[in-house]
Short mmCIF file of C-alpha atoms and ligand atoms in Angstrom, two decimals:
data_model
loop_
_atom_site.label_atom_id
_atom_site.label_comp_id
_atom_site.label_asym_id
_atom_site.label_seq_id
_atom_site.Cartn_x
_atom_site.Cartn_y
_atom_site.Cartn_z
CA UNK A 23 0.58 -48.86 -22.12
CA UNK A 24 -2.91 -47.44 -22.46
CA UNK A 25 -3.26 -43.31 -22.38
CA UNK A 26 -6.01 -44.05 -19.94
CA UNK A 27 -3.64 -46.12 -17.54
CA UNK A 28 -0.73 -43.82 -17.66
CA UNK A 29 -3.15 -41.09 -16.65
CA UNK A 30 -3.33 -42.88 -13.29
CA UNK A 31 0.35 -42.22 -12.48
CA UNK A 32 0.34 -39.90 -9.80
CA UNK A 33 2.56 -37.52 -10.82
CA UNK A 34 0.85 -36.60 -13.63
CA UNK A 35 1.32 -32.95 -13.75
CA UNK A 36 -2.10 -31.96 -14.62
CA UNK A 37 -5.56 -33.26 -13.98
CA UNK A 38 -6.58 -35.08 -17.42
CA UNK A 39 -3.07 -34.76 -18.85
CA UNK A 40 -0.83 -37.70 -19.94
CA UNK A 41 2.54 -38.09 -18.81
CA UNK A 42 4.94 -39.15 -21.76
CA UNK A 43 5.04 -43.24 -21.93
CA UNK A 44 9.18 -44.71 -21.91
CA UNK A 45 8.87 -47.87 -23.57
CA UNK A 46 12.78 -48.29 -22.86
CA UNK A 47 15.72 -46.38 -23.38
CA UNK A 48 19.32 -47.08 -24.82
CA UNK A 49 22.77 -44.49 -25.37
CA UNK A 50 21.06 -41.28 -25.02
CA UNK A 51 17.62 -42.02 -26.50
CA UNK A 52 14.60 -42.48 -25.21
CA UNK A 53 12.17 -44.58 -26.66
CA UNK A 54 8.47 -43.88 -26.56
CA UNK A 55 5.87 -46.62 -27.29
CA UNK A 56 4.04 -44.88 -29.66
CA UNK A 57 7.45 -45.01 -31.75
CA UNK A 58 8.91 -41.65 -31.11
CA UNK A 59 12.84 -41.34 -30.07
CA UNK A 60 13.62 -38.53 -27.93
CA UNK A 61 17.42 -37.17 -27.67
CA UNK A 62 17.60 -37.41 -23.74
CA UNK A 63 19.55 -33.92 -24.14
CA UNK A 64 19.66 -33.58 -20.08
CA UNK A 65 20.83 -37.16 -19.15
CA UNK A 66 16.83 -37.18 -17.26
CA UNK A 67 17.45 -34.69 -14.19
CA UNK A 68 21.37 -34.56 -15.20
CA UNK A 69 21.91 -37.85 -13.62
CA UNK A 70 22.86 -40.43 -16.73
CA UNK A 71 26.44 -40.00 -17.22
CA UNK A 72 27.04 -43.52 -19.05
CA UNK A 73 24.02 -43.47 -21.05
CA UNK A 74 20.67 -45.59 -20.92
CA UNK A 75 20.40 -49.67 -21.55
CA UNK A 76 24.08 -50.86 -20.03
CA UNK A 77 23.45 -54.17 -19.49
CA UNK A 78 26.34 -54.91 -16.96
CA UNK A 79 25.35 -52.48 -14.50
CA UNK A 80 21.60 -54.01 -14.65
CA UNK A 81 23.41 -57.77 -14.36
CA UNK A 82 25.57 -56.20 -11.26
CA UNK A 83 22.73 -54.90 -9.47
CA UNK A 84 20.61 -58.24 -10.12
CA UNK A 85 23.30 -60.51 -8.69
CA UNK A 86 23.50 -58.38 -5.18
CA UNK A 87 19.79 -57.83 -5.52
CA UNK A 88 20.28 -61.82 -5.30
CA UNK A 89 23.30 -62.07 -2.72
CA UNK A 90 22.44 -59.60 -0.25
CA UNK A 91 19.02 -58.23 -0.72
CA UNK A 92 18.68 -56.27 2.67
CA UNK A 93 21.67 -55.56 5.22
CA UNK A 94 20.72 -52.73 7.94
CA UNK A 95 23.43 -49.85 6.87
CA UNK A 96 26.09 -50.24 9.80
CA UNK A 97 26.67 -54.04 8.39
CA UNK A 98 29.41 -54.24 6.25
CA UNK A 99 29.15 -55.93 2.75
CA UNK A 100 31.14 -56.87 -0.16
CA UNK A 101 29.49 -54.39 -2.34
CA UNK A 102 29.99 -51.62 -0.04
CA UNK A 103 33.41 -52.34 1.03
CA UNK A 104 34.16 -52.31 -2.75
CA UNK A 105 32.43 -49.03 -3.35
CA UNK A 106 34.35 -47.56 -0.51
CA UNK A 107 37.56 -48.31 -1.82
CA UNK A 108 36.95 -47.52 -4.95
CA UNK A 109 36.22 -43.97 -3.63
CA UNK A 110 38.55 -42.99 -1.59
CA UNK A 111 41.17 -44.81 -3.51
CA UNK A 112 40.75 -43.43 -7.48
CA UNK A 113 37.36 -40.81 -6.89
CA UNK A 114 37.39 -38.52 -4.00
CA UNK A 115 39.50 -35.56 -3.40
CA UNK A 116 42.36 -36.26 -1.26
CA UNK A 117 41.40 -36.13 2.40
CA UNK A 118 38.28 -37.48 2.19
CA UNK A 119 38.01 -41.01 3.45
CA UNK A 120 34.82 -41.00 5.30
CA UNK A 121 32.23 -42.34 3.68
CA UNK A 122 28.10 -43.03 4.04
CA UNK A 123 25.61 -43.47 1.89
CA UNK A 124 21.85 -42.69 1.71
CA UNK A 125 19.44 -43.03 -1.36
CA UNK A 126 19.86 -39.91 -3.04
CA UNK A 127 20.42 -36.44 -3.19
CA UNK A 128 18.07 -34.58 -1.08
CA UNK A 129 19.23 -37.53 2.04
CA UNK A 130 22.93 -36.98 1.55
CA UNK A 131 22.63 -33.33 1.61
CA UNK A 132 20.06 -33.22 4.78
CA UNK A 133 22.44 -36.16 6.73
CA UNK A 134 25.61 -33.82 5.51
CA UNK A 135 24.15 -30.82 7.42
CA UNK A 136 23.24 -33.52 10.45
CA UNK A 137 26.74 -34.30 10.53
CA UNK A 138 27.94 -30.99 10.98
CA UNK A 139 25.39 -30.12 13.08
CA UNK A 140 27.03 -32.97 15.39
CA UNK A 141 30.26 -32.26 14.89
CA UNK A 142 30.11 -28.74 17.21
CA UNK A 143 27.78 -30.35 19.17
CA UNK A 144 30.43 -33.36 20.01
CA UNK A 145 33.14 -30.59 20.20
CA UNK A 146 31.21 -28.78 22.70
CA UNK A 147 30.10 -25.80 20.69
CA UNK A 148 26.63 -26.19 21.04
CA UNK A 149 25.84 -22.67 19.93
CA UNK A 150 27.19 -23.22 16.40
CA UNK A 151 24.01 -24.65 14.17
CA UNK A 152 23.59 -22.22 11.21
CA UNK A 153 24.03 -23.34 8.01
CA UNK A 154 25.20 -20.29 5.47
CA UNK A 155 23.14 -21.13 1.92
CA UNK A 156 23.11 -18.76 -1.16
CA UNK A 157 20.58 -17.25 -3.11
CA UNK A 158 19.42 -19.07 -6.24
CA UNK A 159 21.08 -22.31 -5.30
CA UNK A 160 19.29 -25.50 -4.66
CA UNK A 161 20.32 -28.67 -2.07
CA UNK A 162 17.14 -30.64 -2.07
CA UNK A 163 13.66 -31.24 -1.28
CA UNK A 164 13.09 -31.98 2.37
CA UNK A 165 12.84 -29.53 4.95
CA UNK A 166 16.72 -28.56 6.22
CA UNK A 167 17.47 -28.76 1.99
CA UNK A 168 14.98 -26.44 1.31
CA UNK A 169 15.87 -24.02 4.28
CA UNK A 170 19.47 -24.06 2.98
CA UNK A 171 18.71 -23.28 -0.34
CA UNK A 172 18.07 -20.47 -1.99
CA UNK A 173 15.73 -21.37 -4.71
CA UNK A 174 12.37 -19.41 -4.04
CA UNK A 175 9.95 -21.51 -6.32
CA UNK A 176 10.18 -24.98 -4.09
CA UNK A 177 10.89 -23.20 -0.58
CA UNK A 178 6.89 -21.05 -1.61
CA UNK A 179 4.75 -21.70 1.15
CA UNK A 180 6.73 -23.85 3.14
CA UNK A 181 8.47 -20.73 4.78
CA UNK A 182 7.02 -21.54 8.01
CA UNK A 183 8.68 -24.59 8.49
CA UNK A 184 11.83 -23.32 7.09
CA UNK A 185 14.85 -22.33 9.70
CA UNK A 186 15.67 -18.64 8.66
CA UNK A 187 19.20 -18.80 7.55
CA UNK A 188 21.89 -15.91 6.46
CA UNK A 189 22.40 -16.01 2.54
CA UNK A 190 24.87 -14.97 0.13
CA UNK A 191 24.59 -13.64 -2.95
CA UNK A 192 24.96 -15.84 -5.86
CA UNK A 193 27.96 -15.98 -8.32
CA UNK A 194 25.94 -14.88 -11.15
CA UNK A 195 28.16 -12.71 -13.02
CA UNK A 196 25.69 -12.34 -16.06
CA UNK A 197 23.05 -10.49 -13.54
CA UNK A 198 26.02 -9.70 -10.91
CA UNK A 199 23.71 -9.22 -7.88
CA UNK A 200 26.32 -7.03 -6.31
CA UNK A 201 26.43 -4.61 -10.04
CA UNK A 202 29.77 -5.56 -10.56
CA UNK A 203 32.11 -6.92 -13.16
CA UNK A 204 34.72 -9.67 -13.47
CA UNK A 205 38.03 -8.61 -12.70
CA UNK A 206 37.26 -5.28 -11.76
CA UNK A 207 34.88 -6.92 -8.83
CA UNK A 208 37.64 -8.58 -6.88
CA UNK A 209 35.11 -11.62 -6.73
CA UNK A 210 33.33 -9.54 -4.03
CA UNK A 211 30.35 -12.23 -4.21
CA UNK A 212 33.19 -14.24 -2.28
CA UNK A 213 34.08 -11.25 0.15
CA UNK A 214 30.01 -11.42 0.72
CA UNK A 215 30.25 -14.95 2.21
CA UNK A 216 32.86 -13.66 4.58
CA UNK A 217 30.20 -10.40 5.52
CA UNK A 218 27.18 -12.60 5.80
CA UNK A 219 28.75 -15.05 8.39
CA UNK A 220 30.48 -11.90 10.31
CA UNK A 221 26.72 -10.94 10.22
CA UNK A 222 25.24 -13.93 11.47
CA UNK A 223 28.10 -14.35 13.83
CA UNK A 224 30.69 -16.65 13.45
CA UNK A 225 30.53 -18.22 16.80
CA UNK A 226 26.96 -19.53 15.59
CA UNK A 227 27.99 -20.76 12.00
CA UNK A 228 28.54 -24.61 11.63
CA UNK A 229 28.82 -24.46 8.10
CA UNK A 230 28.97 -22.98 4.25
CA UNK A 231 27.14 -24.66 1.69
CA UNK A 232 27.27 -24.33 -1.50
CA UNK A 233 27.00 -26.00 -5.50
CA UNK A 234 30.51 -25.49 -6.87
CA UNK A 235 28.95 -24.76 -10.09
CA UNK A 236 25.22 -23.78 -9.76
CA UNK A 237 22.71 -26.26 -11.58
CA UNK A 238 19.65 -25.74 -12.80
CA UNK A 239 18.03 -23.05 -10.79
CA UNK A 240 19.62 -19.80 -12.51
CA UNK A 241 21.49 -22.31 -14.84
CA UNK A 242 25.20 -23.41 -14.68
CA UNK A 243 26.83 -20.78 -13.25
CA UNK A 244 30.06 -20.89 -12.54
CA UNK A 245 31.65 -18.68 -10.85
CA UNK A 246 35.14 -17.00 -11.05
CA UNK A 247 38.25 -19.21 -10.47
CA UNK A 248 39.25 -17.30 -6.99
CA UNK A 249 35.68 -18.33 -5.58
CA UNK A 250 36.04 -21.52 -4.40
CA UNK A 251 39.80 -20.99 -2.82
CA UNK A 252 38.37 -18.15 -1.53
CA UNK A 253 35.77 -19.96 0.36
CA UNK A 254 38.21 -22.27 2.00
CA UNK A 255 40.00 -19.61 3.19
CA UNK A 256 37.24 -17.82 4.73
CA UNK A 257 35.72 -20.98 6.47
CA UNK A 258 38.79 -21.91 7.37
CA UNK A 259 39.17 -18.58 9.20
CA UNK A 260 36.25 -18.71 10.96
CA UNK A 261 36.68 -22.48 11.93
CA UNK A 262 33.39 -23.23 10.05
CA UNK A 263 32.62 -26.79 8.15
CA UNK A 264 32.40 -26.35 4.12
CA UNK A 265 30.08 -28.38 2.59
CA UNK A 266 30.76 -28.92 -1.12
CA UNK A 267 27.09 -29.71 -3.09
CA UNK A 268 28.26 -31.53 -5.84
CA UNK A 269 25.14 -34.08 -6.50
CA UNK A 270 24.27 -32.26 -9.91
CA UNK A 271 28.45 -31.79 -10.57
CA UNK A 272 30.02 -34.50 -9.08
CA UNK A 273 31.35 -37.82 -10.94
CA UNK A 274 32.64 -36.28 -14.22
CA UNK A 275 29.93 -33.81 -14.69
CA UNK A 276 32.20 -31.11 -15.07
CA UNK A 277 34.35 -32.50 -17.02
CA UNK A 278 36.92 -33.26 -13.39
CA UNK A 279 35.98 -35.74 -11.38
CA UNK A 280 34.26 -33.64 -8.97
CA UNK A 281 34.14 -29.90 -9.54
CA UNK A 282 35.91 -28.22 -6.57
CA UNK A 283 38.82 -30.17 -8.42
CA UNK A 284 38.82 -27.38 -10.99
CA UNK A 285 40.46 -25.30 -8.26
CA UNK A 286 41.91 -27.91 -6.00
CA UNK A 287 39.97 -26.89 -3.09
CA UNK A 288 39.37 -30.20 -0.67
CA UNK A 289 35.75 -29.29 1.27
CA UNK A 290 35.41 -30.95 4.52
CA UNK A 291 32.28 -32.43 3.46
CA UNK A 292 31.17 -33.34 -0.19
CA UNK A 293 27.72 -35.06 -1.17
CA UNK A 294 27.15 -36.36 -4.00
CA UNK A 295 24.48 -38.26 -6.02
CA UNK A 296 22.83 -38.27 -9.44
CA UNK A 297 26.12 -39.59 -11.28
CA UNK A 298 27.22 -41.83 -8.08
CA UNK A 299 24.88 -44.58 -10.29
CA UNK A 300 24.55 -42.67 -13.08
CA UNK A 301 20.55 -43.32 -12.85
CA UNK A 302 20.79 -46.73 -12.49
CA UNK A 303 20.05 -46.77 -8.80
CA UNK A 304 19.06 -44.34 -6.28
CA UNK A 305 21.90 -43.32 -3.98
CA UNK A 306 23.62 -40.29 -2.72
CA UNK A 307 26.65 -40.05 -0.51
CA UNK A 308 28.31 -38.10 2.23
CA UNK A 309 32.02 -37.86 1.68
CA UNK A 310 34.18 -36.17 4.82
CA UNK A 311 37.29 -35.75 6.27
CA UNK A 312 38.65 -37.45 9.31
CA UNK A 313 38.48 -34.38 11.48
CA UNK A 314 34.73 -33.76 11.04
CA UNK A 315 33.87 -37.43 11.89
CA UNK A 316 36.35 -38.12 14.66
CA UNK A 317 34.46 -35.98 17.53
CA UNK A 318 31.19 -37.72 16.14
CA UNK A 319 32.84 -41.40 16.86
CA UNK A 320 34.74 -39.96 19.80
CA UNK A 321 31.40 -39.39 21.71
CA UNK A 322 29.30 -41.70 20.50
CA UNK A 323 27.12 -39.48 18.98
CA UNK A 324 24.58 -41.10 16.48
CA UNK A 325 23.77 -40.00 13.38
CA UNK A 326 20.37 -41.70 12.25
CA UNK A 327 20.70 -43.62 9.16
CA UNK A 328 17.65 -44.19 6.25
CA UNK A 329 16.01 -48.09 5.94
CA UNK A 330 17.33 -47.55 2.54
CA UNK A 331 20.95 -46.38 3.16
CA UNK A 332 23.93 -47.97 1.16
CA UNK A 333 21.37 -50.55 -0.17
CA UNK A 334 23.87 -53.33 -1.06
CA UNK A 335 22.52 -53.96 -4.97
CA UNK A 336 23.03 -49.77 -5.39
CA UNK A 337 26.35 -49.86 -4.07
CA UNK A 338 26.73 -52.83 -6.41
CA UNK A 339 25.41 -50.56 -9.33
CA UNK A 340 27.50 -47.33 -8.23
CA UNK A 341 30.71 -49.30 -8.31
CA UNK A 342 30.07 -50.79 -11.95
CA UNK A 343 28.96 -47.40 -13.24
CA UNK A 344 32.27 -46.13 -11.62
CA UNK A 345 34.33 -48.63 -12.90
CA UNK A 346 32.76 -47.91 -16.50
CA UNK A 347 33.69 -44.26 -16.24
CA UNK A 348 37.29 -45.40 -15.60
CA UNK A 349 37.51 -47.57 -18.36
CA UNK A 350 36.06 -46.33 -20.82
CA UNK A 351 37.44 -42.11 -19.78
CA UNK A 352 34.31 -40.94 -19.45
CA UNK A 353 35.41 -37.95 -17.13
CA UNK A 354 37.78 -36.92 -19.82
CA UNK A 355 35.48 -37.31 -22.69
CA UNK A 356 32.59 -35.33 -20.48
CA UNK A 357 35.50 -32.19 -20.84
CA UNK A 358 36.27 -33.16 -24.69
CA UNK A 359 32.49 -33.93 -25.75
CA UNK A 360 31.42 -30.34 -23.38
CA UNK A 361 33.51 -27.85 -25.44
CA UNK A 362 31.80 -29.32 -28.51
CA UNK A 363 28.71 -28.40 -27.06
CA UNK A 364 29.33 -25.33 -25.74
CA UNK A 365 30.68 -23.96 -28.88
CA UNK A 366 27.67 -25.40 -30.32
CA UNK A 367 25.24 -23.92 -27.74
CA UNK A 368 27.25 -20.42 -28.21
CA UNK A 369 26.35 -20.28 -31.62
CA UNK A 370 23.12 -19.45 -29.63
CA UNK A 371 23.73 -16.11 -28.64
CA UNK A 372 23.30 -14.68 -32.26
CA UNK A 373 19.77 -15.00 -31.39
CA UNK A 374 17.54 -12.21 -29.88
CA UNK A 375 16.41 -14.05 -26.97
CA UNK A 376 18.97 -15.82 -25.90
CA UNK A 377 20.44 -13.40 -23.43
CA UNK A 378 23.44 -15.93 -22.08
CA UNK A 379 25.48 -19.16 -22.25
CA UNK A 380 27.02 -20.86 -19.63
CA UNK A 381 28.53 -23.92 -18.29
CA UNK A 382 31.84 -26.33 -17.81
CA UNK A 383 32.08 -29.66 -18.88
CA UNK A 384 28.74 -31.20 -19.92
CA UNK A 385 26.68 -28.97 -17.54
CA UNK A 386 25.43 -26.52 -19.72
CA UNK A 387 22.44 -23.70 -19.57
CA UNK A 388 21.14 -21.16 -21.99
CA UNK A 389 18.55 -17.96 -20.33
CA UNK A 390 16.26 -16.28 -22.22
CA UNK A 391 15.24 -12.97 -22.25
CA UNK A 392 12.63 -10.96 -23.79
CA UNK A 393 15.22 -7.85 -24.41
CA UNK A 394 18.37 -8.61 -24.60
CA UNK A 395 19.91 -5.26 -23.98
CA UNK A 396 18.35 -4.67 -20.82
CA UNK A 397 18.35 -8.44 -19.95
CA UNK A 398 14.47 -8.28 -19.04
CA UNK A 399 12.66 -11.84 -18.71
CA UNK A 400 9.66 -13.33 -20.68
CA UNK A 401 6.57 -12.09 -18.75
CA UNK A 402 5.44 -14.94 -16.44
CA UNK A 403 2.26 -15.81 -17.32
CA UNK A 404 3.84 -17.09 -20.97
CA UNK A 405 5.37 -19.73 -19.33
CA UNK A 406 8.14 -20.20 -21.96
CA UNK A 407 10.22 -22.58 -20.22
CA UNK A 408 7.49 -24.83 -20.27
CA UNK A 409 6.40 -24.40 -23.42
CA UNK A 410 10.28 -24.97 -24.80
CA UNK A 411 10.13 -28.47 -22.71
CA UNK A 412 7.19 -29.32 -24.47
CA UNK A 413 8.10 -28.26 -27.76
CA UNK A 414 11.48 -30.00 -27.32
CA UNK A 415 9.45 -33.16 -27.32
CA UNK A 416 7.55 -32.42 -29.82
CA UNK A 417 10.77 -31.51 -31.95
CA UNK A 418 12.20 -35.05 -30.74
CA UNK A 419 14.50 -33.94 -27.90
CA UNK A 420 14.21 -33.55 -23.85
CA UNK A 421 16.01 -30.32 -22.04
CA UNK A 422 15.43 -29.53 -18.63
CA UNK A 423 13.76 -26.83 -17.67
CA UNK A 424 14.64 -24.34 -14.51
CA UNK A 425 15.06 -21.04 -13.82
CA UNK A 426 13.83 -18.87 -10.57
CA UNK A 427 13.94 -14.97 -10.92
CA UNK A 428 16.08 -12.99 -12.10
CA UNK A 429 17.07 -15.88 -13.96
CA UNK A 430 12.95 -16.96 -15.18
CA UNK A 431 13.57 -19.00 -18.00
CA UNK A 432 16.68 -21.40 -18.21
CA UNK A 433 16.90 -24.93 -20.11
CA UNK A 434 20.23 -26.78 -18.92
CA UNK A 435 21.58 -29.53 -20.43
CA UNK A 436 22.98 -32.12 -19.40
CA UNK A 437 23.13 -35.40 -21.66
CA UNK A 438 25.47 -38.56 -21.06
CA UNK A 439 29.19 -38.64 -21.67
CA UNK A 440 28.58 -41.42 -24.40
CA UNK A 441 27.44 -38.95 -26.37
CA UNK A 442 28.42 -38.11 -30.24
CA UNK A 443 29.70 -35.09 -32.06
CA UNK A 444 26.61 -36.24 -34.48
CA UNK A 445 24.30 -36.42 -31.60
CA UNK A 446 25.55 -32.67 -30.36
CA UNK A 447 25.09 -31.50 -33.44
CA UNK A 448 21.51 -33.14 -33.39
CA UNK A 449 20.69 -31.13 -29.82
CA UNK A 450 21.34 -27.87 -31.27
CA UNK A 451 19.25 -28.30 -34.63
CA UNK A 452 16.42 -29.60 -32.61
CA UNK A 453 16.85 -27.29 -29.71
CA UNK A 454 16.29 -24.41 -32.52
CA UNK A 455 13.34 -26.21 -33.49
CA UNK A 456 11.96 -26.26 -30.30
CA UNK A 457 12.85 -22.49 -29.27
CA UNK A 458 11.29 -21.07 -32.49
CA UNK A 459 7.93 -23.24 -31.65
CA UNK A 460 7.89 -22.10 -28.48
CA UNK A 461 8.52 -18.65 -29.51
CA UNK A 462 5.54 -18.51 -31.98
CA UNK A 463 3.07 -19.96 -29.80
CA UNK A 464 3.99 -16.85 -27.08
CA UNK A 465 3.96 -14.30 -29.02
C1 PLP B 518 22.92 -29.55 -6.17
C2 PLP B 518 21.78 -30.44 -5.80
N1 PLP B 518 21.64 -30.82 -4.52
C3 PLP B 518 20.64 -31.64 -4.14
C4 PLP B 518 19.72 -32.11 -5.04
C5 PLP B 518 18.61 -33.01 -4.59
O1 PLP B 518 18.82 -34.30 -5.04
P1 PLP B 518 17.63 -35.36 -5.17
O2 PLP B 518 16.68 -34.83 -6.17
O3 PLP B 518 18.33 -36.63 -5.61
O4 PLP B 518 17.04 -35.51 -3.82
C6 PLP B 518 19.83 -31.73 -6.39
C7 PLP B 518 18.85 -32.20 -7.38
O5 PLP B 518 18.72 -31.68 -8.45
C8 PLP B 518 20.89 -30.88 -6.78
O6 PLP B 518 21.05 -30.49 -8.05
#
């Protein structure tokens, strides 16, 4: 592929620049085709769990692709029957059995906050329709995503389409928003939740949403083991929905199967994506109980599906990549393989600007600071996390970039579960590379 054609894509970020050309990609390599192998150190956008180039999950799409090309989403068929089994039977926490699909993450999470939108309404308790969100969190792209989320960078100046709804303060206990420490905080970032609904009002609250483990807007964070029982509790309480974000986390991310299974906590509604086909196709899904869908089916109140929804060959794809996690314990070696590269990544935080390092599983994040004792950010206008990304590349390996302030520059990473203790040791060499490079051209 010509420079001069790949400058047509689109989504070229910048007028004149070339995007990088994939030849192909295999394990957790990318391929360019000018030669040059990249260490996909962030799985793409988190999403490849069983690494690039598996053949079976390309031949499983292709023969649904060839079976059942279209069926509109309500039909059932034999790939999506199997999918749903294999869900609620050996995936999902216990309690969910509903299932729906859609064709990714920013879908699953808008149809998730549909659903509980129509679950008061069949109830009867029409005045309940705000969604609580958190700061520095992220659920997606289109409107009702963005309005839930917290993450200031994609929601800038699309405010005025954006439903003004209560938020809670992050778990960030690096930068604790609340100037506290763990223990001596009593996970008051939980109590918060419980302040900002009494604010709001519970009678108007239809739901908490939230990413059990943060992903790439302030970086991995995880928050303290009470949190998420915590939240439960409080919805719970208050007779509100909780909606468990787990399409960056979900599918063995963590190193669990899904990451609310760190603390046992069952959500009533859980979406997931990315890892659901592991890349391979797009897809999200809804996951709920029985008691938020009942009222919906009760009354016969629709909830709109995509054209696209449980496409038949990405169900097809989903339940190969799932059936290649359970074979081959890729859950368990995403907890084995994400110690090794935490320790790695820790060994980090010897240098001056690397302020912290955080994760679970292989979900991992480093932020960088300009001072470490007082924590203070890179200017803006340097643009380091940029200029890391492209000096990763440079250096032969591909993190991905986030960070929104306080948290300005983060790099997570997120690579498959296939991965070595060679290739880890192979991210944090060339992640060094790449800082220092970056480093020198800022300063
Ligand atoms: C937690 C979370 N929710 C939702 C989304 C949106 O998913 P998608 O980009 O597939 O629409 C993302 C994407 O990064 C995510 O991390």
């Amino acid at each position: 592929m010509e420079a001069e054609r790949a400058r047509r894509f689109s989504f070229a970020a910048k007028a004149g620049a070339t995007p990088l050309r994939i030849a192909r990609s295999e394990g957790v390599w990318l391929y360019t085709d000018d030669g040059q192998q990249i260490l996909d150190a962030a799985g793409g956008a988190i999403v490849v769990n069983i690494g690039h180039g598996r053949r079976e999950v390309a031949e499983a799409y292709a023969r649904e692709a060839e079976r059942a090309a279209y069926a509109i989403p309500p039909f059932a068929t034999e790939s999506r029957v199997r999918l749903v089994e294999r869900l609620v039977d050996r995936w999902l926490p216990r309690g969910l059995t509903r299932v729906a699909f859609t064709s990714g993450g920013s879908e699953s999470v808008d149809a998730a906050l549909r659903i509980a939108r129509a679950h008061f309404v069949a109830k009867g308790e029409s005045k309940r329709w705000k969604v609580i969100g958190r700061e520095l969190s992220y659920h997606g792209t289109t409107l009702a995503t963005l309005a839930v989320g917290g993450h200031t960078k994609r929601r800038a100046g699309l405010e005025p389409w954006l439903a003004d709804l209560p938020k809670a303060p992050a778990c960030y206990c690096w930068r604790c928003p609340l100037g506290k420490s763990y223990p001596s905080c009593g996970v008051a970032c939980a109590d918060e939740v419980e302040a900002t609904l009494l604010r709001a009002g519970p009678e108007t609250v239809a739901a908490v949403i939230a990413e059990p483990i943060g992903g790439s807007t302030a970086g991995a964070l995880v928050p303290p083991d009470e949190y998420w029982p915590r939240l439960a509790e409080i919805c719970k309480r208050y007779g509100v929905l909780l909606i468990a974000d787990e399409v960056m986390t979900g599918f063995g991310r963590t190193g669990k199967r899904f990451a609310v299974d760190h603390w046992g906590v069952t959500p009533d509604i859980l979406v997931g994506g990315k890892g659901l086909t592991g890349g391979y196709a797009p897809m999200g899904g809804i996951f709920a109980t029985e008691a938020v869908v009942a009222p919906i089916i009760e009354r016969g109140q629709e909830v709109m599906f995509f054209t696209y929804s449980a496409h038949p060959a990405s169900c097809a794809a989903a339940d190969k990549v799932l059936e290649i996690l359970e074979r081959e314990q890729l859950v368990e070696r995403a907890a084995l393989m994400g110690e090794k590269l935490g320790k790695r990544l820790a060994r980090l935080l010897e240098h001056p600007n690397i302020g912290d390092v955080r994760g679970r599983g292989l979900l991992w994040a480093v932020e960088l600071v300009a001072d470490k004792a007082t924590k203070t950010p890179f200017p803006v206008d340097r643009g380091l996390t940029a200029k890391i990304v492209a000096a990763g590349i440079a250096h032969g390996i591909f993190v991905y970039p986030g960070g929104v302030d306080p948290a300005r520059d983060v790099i997570t990473f997120g690579p498959p579960f296939t991965i070595s203790e060679h290739e880890i040791d192979l991210i944090g060499e060339r992640f060094e590379q790449a800082l220092e490079s970056a480093l020198a051209r800022i300063h």
